[in-house]
PDB file of C-alpha atoms in Angstrom:
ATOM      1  CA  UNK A 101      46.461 -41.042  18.172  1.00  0.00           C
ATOM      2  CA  UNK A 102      48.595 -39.711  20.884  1.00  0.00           C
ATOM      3  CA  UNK A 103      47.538 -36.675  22.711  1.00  0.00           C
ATOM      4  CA  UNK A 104      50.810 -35.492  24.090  1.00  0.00           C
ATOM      5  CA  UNK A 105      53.993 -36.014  22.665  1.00  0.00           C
ATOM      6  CA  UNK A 106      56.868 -35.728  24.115  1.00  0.00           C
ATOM      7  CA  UNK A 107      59.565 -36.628  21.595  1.00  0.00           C
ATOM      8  CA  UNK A 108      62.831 -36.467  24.108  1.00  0.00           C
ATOM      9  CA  UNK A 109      62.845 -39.427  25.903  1.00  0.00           C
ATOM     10  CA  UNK A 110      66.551 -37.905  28.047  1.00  0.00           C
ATOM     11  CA  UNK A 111      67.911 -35.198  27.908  1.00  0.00           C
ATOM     12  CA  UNK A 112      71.199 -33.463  28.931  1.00  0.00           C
ATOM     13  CA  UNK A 113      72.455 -29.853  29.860  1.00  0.00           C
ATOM     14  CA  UNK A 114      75.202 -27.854  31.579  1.00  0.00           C
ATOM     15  CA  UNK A 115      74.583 -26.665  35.129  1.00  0.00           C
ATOM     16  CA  UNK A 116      73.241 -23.208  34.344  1.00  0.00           C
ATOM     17  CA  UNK A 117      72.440 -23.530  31.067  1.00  0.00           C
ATOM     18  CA  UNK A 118      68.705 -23.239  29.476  1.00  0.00           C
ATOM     19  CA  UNK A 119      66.769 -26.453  28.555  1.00  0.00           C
ATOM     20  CA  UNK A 120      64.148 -26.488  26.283  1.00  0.00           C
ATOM     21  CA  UNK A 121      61.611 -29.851  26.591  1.00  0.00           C
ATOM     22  CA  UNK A 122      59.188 -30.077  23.778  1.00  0.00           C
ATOM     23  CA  UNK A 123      55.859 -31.284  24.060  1.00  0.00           C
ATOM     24  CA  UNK A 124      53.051 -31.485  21.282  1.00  0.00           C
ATOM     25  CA  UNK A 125      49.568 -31.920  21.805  1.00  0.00           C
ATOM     26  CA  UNK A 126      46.498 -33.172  19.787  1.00  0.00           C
ATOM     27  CA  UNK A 127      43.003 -31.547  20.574  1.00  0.00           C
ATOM     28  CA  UNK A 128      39.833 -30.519  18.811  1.00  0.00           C
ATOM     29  CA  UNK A 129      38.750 -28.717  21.611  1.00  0.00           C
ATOM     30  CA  UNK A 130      38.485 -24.613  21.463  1.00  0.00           C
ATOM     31  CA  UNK A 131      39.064 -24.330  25.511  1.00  0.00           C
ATOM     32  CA  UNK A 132      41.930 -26.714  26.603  1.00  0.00           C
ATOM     33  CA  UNK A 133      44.812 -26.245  29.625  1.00  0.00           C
ATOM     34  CA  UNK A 134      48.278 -27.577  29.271  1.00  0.00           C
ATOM     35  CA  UNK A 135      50.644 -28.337  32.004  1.00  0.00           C
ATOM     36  CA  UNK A 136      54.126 -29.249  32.947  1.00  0.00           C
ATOM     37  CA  UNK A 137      54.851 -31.447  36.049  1.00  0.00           C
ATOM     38  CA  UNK A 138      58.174 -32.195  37.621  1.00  0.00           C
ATOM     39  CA  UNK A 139      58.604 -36.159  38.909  1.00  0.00           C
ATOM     40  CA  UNK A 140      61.889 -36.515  40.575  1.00  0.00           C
ATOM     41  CA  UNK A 141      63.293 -40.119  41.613  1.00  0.00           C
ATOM     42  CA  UNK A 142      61.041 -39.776  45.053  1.00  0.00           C
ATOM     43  CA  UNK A 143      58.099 -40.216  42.807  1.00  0.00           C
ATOM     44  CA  UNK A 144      55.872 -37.342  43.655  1.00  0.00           C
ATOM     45  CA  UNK A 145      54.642 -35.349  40.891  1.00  0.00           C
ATOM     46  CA  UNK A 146      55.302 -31.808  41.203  1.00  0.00           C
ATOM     47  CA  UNK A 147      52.851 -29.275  39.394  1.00  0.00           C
ATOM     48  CA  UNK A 148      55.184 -26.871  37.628  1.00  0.00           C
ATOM     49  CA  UNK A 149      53.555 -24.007  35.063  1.00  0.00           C
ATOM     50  CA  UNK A 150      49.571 -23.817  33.473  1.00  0.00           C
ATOM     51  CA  UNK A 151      48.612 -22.236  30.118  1.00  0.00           C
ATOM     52  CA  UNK A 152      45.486 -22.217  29.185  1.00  0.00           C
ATOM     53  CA  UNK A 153      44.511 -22.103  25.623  1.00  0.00           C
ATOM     54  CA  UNK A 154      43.128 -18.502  25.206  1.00  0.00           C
ATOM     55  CA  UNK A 155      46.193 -17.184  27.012  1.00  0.00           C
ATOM     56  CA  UNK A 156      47.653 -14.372  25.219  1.00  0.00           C
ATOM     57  CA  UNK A 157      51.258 -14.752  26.897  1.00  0.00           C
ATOM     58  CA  UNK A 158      53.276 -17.093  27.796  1.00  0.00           C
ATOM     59  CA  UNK A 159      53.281 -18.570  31.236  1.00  0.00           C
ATOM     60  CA  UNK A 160      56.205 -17.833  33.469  1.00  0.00           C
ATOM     61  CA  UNK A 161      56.918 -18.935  37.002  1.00  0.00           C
ATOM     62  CA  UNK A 162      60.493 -18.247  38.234  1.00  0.00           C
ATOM     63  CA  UNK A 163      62.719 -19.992  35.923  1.00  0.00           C
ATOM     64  CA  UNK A 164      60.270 -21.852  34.447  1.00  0.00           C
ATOM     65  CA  UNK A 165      58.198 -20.957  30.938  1.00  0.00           C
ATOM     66  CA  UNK A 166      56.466 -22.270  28.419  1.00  0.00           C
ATOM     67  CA  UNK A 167      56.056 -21.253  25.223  1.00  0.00           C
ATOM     68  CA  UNK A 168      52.871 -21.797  23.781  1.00  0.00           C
ATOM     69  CA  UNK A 169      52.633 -21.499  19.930  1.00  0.00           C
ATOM     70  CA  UNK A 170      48.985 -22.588  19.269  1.00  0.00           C
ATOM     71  CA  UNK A 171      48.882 -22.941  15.266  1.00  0.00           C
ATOM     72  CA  UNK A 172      51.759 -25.470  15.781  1.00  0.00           C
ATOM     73  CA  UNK A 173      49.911 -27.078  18.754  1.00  0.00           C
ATOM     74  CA  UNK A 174      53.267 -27.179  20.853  1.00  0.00           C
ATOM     75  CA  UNK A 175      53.965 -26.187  24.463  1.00  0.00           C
ATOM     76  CA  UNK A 176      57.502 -26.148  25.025  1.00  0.00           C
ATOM     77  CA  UNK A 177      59.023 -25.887  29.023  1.00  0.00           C
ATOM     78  CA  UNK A 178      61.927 -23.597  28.939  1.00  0.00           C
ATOM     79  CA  UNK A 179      64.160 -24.376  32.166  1.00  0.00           C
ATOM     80  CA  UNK A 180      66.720 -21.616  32.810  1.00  0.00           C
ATOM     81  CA  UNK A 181      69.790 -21.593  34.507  1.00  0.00           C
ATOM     82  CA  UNK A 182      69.849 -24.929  35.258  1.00  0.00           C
ATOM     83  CA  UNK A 183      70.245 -26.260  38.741  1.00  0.00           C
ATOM     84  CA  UNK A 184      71.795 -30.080  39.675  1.00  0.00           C
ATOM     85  CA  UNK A 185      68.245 -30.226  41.365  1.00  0.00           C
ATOM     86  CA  UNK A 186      66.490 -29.814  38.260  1.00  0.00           C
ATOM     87  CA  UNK A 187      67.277 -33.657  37.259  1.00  0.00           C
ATOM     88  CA  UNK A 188      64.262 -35.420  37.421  1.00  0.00           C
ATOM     89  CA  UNK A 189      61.572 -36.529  34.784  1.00  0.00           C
ATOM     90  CA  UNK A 190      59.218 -33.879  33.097  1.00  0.00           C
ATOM     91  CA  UNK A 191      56.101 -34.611  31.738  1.00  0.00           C
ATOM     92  CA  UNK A 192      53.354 -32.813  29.763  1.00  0.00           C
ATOM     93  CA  UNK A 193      50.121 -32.648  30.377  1.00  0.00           C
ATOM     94  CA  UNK A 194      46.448 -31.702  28.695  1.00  0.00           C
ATOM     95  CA  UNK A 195      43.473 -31.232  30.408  1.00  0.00           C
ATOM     96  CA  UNK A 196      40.552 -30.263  27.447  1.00  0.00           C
ATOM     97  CA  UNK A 197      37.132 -28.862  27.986  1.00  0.00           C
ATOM     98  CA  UNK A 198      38.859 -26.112  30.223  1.00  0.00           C
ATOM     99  CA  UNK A 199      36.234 -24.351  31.315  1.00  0.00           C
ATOM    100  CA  UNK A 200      35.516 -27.068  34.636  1.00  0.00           C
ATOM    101  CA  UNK A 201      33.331 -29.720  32.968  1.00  0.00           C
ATOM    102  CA  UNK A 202      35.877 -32.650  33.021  1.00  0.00           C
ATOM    103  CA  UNK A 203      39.200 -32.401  34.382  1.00  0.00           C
ATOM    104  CA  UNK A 204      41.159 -35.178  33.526  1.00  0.00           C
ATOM    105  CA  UNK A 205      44.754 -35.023  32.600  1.00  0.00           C
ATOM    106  CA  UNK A 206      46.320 -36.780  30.061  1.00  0.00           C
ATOM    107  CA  UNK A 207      50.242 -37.347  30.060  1.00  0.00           C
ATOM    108  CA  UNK A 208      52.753 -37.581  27.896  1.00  0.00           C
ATOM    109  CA  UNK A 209      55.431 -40.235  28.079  1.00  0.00           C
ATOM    110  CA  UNK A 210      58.083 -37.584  29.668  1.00  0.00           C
ATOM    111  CA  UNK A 211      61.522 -36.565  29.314  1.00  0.00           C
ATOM    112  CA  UNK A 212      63.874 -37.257  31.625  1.00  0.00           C
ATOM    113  CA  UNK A 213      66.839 -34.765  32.488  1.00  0.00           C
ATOM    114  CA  UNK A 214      69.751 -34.813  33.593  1.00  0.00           C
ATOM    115  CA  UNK A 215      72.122 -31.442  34.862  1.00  0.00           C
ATOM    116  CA  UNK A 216      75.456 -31.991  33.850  1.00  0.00           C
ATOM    117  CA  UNK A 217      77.792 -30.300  36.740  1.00  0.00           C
TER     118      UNK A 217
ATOM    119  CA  UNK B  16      49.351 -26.956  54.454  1.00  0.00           C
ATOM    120  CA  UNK B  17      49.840 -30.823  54.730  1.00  0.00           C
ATOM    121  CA  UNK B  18      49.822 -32.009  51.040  1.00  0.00           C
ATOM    122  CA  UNK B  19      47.907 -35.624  49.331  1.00  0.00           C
ATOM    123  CA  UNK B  20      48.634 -38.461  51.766  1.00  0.00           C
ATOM    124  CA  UNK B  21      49.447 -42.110  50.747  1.00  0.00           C
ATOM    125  CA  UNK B  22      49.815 -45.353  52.444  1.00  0.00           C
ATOM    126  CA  UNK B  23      51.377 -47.859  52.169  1.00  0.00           C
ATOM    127  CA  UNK B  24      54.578 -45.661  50.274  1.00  0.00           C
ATOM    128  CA  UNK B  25      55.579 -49.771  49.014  1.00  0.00           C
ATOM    129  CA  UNK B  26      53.536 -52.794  48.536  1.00  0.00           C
ATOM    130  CA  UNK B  27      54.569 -56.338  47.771  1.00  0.00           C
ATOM    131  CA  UNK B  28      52.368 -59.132  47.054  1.00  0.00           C
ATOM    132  CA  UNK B  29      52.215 -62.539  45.061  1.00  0.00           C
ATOM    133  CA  UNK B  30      49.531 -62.659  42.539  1.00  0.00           C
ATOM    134  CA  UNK B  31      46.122 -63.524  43.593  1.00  0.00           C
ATOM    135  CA  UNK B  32      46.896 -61.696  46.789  1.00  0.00           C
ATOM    136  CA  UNK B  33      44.190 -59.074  47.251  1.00  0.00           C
ATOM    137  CA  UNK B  34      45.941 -55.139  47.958  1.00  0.00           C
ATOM    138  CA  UNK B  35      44.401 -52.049  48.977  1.00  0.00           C
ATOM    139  CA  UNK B  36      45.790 -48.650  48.622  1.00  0.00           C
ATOM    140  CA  UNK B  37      44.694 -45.437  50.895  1.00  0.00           C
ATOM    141  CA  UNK B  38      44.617 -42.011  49.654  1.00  0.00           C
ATOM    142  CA  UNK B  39      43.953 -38.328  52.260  1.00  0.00           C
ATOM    143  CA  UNK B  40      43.608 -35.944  50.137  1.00  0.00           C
ATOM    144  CA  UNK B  41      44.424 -31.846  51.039  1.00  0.00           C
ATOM    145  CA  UNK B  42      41.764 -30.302  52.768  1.00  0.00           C
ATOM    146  CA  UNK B  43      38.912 -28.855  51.154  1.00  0.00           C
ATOM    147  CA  UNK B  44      39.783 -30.526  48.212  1.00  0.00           C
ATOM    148  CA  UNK B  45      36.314 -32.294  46.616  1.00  0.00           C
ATOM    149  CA  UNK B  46      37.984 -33.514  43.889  1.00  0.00           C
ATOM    150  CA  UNK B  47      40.080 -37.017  44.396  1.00  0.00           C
ATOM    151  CA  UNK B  48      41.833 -39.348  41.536  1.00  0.00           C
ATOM    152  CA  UNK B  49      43.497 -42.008  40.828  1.00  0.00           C
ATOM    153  CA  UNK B  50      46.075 -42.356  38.548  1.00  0.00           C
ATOM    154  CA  UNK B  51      48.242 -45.888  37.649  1.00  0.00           C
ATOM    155  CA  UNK B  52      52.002 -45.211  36.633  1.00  0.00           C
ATOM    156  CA  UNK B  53      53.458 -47.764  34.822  1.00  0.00           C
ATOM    157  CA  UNK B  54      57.067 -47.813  34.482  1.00  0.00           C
ATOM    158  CA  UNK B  55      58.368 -45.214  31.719  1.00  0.00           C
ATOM    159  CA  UNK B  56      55.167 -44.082  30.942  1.00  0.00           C
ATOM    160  CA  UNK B  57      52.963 -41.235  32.045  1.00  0.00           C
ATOM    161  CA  UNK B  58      50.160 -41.502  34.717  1.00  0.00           C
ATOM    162  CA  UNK B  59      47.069 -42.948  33.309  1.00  0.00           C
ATOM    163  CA  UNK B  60      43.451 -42.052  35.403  1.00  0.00           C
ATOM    164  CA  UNK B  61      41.801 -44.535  36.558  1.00  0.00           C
ATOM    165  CA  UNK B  62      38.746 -42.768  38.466  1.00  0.00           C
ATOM    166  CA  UNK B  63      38.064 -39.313  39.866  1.00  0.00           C
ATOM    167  CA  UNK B  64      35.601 -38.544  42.538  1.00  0.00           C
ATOM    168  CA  UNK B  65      33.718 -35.400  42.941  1.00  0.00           C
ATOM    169  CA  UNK B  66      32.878 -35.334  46.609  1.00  0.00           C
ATOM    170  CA  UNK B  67      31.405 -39.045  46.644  1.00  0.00           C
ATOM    171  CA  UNK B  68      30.061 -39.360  43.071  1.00  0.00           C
ATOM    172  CA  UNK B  69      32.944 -41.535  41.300  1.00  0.00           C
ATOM    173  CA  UNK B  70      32.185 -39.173  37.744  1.00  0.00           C
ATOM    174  CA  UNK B  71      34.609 -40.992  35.966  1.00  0.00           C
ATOM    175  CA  UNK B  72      35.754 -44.559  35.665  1.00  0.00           C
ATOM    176  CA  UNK B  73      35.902 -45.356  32.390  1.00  0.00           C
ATOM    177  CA  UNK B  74      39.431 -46.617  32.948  1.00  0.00           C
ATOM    178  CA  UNK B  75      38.860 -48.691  35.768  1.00  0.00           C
ATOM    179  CA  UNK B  76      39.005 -52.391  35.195  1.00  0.00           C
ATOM    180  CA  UNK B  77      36.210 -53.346  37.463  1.00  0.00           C
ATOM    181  CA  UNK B  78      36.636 -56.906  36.927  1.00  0.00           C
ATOM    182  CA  UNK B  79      39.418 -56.372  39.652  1.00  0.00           C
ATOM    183  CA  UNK B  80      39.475 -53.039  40.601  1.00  0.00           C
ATOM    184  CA  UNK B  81      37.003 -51.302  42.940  1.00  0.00           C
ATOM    185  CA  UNK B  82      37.430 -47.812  44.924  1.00  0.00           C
ATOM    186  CA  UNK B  83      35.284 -46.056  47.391  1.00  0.00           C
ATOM    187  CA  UNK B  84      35.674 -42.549  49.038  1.00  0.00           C
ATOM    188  CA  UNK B  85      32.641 -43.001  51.586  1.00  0.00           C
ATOM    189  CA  UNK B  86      32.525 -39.812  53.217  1.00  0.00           C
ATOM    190  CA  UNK B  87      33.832 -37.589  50.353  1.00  0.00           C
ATOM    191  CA  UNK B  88      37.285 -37.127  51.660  1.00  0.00           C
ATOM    192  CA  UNK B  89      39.682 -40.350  52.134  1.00  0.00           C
ATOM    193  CA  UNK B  90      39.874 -42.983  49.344  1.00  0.00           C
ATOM    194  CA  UNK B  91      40.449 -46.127  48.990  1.00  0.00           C
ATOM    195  CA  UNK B  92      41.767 -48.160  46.082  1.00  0.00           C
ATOM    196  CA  UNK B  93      41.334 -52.223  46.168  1.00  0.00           C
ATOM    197  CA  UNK B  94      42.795 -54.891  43.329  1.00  0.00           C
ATOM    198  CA  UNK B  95      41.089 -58.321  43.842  1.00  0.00           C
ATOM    199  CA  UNK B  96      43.290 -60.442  42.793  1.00  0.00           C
ATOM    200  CA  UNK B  97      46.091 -58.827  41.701  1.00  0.00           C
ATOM    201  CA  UNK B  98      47.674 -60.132  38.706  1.00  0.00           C
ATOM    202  CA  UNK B  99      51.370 -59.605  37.360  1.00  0.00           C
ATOM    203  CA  UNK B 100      50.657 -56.734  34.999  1.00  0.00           C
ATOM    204  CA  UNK B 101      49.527 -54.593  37.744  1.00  0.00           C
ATOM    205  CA  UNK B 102      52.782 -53.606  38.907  1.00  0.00           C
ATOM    206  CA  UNK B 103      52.873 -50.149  39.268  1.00  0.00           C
ATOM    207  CA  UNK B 104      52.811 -46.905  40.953  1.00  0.00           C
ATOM    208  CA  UNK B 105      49.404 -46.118  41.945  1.00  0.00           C
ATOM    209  CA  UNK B 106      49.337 -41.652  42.300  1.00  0.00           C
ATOM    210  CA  UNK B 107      46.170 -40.159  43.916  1.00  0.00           C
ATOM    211  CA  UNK B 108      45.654 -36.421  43.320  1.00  0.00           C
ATOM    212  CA  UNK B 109      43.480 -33.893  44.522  1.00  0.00           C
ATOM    213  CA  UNK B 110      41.954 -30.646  43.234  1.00  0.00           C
ATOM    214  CA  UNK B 111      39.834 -27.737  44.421  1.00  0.00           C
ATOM    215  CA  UNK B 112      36.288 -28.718  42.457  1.00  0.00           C
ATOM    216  CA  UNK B 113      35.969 -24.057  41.471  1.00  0.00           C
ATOM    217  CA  UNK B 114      38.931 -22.495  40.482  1.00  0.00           C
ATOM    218  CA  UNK B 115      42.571 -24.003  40.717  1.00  0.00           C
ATOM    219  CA  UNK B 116      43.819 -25.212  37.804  1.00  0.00           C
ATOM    220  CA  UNK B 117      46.502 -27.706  39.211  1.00  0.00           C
ATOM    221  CA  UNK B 118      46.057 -31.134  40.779  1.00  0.00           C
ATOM    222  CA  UNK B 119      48.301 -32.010  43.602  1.00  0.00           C
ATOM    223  CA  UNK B 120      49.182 -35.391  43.996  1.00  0.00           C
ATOM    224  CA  UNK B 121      50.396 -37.506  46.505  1.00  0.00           C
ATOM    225  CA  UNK B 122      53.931 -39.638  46.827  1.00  0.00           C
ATOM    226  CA  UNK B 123      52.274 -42.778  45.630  1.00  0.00           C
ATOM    227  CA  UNK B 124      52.594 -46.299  46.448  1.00  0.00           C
ATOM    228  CA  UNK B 125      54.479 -48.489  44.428  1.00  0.00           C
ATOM    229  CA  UNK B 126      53.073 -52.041  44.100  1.00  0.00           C
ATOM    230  CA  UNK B 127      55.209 -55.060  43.012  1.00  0.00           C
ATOM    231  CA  UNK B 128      53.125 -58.268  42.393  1.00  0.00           C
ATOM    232  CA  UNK B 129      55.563 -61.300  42.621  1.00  0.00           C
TER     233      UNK B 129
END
């Protein structure tokens, strides 16, 4: 079964606009961290926004947010106000066993968008 | 703060051809990986390093594949003989080992096997 999920393989908005990307994720694990990274057409992948499982709010940085509903095991990016440089592909990420013991990240399969001057 | 090195940024070979990739990753960083992009798809590990313990490789195809970070801080990533399939871009990442929850990756190096 697929860990993340990522069900938007493109996506389109309006310069300025909010985006939402949605992202599901499968885990047994109590203690888990989710992430969003930014991968524009240079290739490098660009570490975006954390939440970690036992987080009681949402995670915000700048214009970016993610809300985290745990019962429905979905962290959705929130983009707003779109900006032309915001076109790039997004992908989802899990990292379980938070707490330090094993740190590897597994990816979804990304969205890729695209801001519509 | 220079970020993860990578070189070569591009790589073609024809299979059979042996390829190595090289990986600096930021300073102070103990923790080093490897990741393999294939196209459309998310990056997949392939081995992380904890100083120079490889801890993980359970993705690594070691009939091929082999890696070594000697000294704990550059890496190296070798395919012997590459084969068609293993077109790709090839990430390496590094993390703080306490604290820090995001990994920083480099630009990559995209390998096309002819």
């Amino acid at each position: 079964a697929q860990k993340i999920t990522q069900t938007q393989p493109g996506m389109f908005v309006q310069e300025k606009e909010a985006v939402t990307l949605d992202c599901t994720y499968d885990t047994s694990d109590q203690s888990y961290g989710l992430f969003w990274y930014k991968q524009p057409s240079s290739g490098e992948m660009i570490f975006l926004i954390y939440q970690g499982s036992y987080d009681e709010q949402n995670a915000t940085e700048g214009r970016y947010s993610l809300n985290f509903q745990k019962a429905r095991k979905s962290a959705n990016l929130v983009i707003s106000a779109s900006q032309l440089g915001d076109s790039a592909m997004y992908f989802c990420a899990m990292r379980e066993r938070d707490s330090g013991s094993a740190r590897q990240l597994t990816f979804g399969s990304g969205t890729q968008l695209t801001v519509l001057p | 703060e220079a970020g993860v090195v990578q070189s070569p940024r591009y790589k073609i070979i024809e299979k059979k051809q042996p390829v190595a990739f090289w990986c600096n990753p930021i300073s102070g960083h103990n923790t080093l990986y490897w990741y393999r992009q294939n196209l459309g798809q998310g990056p997949e590990l392939l081995i992380r390093y904890e100083n120079e313990e490889a801890v993980d490789d359970s993705q690594l195809p070691k009939d091929r594949f082999s890696a070594e970070r000697l000294k704990g801080v550059d890496s190296t990533l070798k395919i012997q003989p590459a084969e068609l399939g293993d077109s790709a871009v090839y990430l390496c990442a590094s993390s703080l080992r306490q604290g820090g929850h995001e990994q920083y990756f480099g630009p990559g190096t995209r390998l096309t096997v002819t």
